[in-house]
PDB file of C-alpha atoms in Angstrom:
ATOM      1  CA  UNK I1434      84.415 103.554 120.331  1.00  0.00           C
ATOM      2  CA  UNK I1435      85.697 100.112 121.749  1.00  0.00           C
ATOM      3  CA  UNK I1436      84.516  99.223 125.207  1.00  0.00           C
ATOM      4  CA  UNK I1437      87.548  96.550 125.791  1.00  0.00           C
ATOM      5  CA  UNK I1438      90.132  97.974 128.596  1.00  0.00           C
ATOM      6  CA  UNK I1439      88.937 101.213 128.568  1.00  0.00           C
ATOM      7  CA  UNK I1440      91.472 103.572 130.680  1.00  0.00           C
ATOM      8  CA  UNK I1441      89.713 106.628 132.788  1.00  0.00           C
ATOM      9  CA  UNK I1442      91.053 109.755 131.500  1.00  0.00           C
ATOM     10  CA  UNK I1443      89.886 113.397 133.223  1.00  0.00           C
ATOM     11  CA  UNK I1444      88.752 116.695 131.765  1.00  0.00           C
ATOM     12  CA  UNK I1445      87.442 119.785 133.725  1.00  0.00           C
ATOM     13  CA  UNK I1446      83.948 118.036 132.917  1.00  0.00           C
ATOM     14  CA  UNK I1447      85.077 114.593 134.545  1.00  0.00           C
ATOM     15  CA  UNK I1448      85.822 111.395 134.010  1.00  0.00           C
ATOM     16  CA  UNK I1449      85.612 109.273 130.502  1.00  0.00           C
ATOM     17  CA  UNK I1450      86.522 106.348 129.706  1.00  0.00           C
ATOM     18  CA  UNK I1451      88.619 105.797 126.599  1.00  0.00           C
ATOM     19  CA  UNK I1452      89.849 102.579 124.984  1.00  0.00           C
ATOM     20  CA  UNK I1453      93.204 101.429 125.868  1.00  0.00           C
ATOM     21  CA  UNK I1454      94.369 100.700 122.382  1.00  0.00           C
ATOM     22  CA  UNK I1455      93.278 104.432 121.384  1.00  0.00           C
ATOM     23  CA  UNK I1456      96.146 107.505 120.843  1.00  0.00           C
ATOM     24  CA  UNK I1457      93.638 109.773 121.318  1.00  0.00           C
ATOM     25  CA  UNK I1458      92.982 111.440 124.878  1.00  0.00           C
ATOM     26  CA  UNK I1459      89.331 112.665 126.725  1.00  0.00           C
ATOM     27  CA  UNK I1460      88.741 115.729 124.494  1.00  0.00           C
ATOM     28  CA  UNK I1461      88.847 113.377 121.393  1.00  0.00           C
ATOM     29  CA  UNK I1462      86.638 110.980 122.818  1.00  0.00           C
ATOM     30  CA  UNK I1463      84.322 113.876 123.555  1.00  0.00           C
ATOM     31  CA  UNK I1464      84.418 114.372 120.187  1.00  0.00           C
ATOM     32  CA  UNK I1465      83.803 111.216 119.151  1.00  0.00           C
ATOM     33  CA  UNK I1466      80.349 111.135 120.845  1.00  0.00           C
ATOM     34  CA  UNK I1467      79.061 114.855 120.472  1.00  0.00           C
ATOM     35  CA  UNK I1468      80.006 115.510 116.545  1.00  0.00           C
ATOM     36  CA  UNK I1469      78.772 112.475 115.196  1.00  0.00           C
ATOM     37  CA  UNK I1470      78.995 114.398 111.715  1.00  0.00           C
ATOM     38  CA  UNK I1471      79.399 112.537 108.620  1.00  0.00           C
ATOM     39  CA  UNK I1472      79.771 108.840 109.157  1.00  0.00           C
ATOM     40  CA  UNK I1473      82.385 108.568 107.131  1.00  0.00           C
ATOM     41  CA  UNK I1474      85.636 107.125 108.611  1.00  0.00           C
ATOM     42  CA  UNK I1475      88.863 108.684 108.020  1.00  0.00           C
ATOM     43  CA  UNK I1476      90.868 105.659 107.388  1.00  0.00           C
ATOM     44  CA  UNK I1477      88.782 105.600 103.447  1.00  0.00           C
ATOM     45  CA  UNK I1478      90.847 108.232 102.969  1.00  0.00           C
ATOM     46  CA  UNK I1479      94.449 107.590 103.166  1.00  0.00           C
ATOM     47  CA  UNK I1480      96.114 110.549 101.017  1.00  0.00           C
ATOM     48  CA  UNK I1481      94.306 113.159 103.749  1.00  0.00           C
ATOM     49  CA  UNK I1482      95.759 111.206 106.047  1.00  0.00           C
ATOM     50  CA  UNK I1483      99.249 111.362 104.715  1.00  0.00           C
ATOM     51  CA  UNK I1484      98.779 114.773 104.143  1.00  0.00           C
ATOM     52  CA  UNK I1485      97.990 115.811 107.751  1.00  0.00           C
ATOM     53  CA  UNK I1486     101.253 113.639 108.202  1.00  0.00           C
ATOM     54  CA  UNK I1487     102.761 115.627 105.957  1.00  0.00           C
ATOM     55  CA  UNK I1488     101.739 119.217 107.759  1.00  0.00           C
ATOM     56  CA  UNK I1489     102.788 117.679 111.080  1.00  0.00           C
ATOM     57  CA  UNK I1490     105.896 116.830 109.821  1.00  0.00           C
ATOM     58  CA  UNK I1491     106.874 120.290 108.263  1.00  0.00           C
ATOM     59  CA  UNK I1492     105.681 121.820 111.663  1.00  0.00           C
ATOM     60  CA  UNK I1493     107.971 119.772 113.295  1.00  0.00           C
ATOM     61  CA  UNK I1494     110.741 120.516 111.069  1.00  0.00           C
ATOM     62  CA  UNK I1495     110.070 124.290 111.513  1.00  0.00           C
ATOM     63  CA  UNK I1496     110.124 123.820 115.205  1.00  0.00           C
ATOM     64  CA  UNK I1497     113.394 121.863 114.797  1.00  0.00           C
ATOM     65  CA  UNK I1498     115.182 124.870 112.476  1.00  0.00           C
ATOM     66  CA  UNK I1499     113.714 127.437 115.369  1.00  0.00           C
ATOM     67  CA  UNK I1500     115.170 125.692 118.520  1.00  0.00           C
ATOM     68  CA  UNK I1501     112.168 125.059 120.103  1.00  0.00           C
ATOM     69  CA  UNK I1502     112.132 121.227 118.863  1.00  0.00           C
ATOM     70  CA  UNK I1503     115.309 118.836 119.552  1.00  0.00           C
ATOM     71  CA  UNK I1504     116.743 118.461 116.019  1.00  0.00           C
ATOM     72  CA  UNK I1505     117.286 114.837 117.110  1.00  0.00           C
ATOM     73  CA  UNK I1506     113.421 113.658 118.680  1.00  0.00           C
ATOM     74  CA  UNK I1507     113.136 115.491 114.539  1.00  0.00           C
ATOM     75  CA  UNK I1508     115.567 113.047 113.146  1.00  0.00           C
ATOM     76  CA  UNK I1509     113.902 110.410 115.131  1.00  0.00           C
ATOM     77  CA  UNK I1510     110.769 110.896 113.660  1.00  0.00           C
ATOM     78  CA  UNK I1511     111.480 111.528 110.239  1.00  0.00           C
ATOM     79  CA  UNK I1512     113.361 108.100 110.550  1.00  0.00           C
ATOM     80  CA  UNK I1513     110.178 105.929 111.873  1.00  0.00           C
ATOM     81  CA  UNK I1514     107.505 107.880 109.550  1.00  0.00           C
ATOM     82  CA  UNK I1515     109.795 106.442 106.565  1.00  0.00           C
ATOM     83  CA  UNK I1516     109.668 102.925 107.977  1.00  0.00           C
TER      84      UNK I1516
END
């Protein structure tokens, strides 16, 4: 976890600082430092990651066809995950 500009983000167990640059919140940055599991970095894997892509995309699409999602912010995404 980069140290450079860190933002302070709070939990209900305090404050943590997270990097600036990072799209991730406190709980992830928790997670970062307590399941130290494999080592292994996501980013060697790029088909998983285009396949959670792909789930969050369908969910988002459900969401969209059930009203609960604006069929445009949909749209919108669809549009910039193609780009």
């Amino acid at each position: 976890m980069s140290e450079t500009n860190p933002r302070i983000e709070h939990d209900l167990l305090g404050d943590l600082a997270v990097p600036a640059e990072a799209y991730y919140g406190v709980q992830t940055a928790r997670a970062l430092v307590n399941f130290h599991i494999s080592g292994v970095e996501l980013r060697l894997y790029p088909d998983l990651i285009k396949a959670f892509a792909m789930v969050k995309m369908a969910a988002a699409r459900a969401n969209a066809d059930c009203g609960t999602l604006d069929r445009k912010c949909w749209l919108e995404s669809k549009a910039r995950a193609r780009s």
